[in-house]
C-alpha positions as a Python dict, from the first residue, in 0.01 Angstrom:
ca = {
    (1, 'X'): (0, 0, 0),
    (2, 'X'): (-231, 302, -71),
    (3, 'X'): (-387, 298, 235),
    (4, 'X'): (-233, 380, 524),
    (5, 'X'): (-447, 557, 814),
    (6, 'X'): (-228, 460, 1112),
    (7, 'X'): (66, 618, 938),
    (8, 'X'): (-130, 955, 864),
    (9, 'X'): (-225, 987, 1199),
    (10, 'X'): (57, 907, 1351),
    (11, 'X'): (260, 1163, 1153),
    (12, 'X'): (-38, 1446, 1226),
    (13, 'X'): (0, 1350, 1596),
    (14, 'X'): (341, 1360, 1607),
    (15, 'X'): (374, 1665, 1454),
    (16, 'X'): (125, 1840, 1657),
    (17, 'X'): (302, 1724, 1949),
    (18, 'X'): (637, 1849, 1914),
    (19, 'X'): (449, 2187, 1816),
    (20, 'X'): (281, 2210, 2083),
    (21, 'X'): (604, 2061, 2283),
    (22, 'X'): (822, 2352, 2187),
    (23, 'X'): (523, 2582, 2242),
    (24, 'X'): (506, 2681, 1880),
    (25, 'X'): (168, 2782, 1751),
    (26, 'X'): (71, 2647, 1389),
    (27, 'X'): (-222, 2880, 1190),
    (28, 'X'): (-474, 2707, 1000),
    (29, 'X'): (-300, 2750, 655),
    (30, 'X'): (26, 2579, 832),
    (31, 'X'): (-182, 2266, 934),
    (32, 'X'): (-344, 2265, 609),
    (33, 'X'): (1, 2236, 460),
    (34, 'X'): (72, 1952, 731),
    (35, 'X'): (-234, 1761, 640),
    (36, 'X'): (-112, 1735, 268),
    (37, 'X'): (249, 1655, 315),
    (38, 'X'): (178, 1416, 565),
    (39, 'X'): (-46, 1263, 403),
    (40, 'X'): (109, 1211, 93),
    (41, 'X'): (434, 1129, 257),
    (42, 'X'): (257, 811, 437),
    (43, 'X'): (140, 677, 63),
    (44, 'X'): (496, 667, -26),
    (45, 'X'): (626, 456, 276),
    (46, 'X'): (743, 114, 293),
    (47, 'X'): (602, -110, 536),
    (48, 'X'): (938, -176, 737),
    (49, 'X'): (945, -163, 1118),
    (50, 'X'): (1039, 190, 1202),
    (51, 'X'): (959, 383, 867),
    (52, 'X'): (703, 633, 1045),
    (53, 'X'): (1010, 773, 1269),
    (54, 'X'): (1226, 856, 951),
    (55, 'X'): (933, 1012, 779),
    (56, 'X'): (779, 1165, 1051),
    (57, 'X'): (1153, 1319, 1113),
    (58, 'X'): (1095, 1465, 728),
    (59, 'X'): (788, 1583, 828),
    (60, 'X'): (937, 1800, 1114),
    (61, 'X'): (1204, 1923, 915),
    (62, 'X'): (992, 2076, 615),
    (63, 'X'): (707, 2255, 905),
    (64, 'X'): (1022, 2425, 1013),
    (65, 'X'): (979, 2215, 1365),
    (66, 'X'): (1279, 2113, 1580),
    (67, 'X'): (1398, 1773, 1571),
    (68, 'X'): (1474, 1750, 1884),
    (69, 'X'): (1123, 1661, 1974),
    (70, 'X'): (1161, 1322, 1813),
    (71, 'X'): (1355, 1218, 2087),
    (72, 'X'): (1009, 1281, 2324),
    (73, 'X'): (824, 1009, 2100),
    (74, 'X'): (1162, 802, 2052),
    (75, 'X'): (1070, 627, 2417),
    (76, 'X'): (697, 557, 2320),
    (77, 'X'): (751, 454, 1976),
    (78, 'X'): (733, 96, 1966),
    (79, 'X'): (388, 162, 2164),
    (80, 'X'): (251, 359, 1921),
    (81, 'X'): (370, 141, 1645),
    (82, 'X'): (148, -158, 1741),
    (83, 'X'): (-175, 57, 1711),
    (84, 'X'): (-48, 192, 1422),
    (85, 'X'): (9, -132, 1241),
    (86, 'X'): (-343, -227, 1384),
    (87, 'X'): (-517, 26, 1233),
    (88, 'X'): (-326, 31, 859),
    (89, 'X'): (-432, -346, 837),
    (90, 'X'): (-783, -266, 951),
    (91, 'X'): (-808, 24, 683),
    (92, 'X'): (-673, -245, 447),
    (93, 'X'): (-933, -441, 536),
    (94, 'X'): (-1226, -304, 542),
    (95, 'X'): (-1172, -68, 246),
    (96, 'X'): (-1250, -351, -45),
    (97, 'X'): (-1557, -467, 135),
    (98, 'X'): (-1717, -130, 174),
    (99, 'X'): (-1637, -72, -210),
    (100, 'X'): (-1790, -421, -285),
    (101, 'X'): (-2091, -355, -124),
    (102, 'X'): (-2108, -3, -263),
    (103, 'X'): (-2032, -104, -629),
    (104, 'X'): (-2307, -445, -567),
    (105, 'X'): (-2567, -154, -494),
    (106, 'X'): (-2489, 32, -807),
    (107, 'X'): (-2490, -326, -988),
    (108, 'X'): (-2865, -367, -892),
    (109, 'X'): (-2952, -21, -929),
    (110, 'X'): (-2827, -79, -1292),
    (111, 'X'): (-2969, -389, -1346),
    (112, 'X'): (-3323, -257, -1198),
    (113, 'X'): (-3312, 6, -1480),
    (114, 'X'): (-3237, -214, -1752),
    (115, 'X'): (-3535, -499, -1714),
    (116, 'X'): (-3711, -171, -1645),
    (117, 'X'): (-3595, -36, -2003),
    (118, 'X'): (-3651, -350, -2171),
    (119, 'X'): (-3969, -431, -2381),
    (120, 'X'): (-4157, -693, -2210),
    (121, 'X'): (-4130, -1081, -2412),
    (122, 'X'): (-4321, -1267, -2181),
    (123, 'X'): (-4027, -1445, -2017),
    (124, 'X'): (-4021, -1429, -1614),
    (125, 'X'): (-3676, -1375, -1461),
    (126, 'X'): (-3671, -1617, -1166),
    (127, 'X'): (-3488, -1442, -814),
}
């Protein structure tokens, strides 16, 4: 799955909590950086029970954080899974229907410009 906005921020709040845990101060450029890796590393994950504490412990390890922190969200983690979960199927979900609706408005804006394109033959399109 492509789609995975639990997983991104639960990585980005994660990782700004052990930062701000250990007291160290990110610049912008750093959470830039953050924003990217994590979220390309949540495209790439499986959806087993548990796979946002492995990446997220990735995640720590390339900003240079200590991961030691992980064992702060290790008590809470099966708490914040549940929203998590919640909110990837809810992305899931609602992402094809707002692209149907978006491509059935380009379908009428379309088909608006062709009958008003087309030579008129005297035949009445019926609604």
């Amino acid at each position: 799955s492509f789609n995975l906005d639990g997983a991104s921020l639960f990585l980005g709040i994660g990782t700004l909590f052990v930062a701000q845990l250990y007291g160290i101060d990110l610049s912008l450029g750093d959470q830039a950086l953050l924003v990217v890796t994590m979220v390309l590393t949540s495209k790439g994950a499986a959806g087993v029970p548990g796979f946002m504490f492995v990446i997220l412990s990735a995640t720590l390890a390339s900003a240079g954080l200590p991961l030691e922190g992980i064992a702060f969200i290790a008590g809470v983690y099966r708490l914040m899974e549940m929203p998590t979960t919640a909110l990837n199927v809810l992305g899931n979900a609602l992402a094809p229907l707002v692209i149907a609706k978006w491509e059935s408005r380009e379908a009428r804006a379309a088909q608006q410009q062709t009958a008003q394109t087309l030579p008129d033959c005297g035949v009445q399109n019926k609604p």
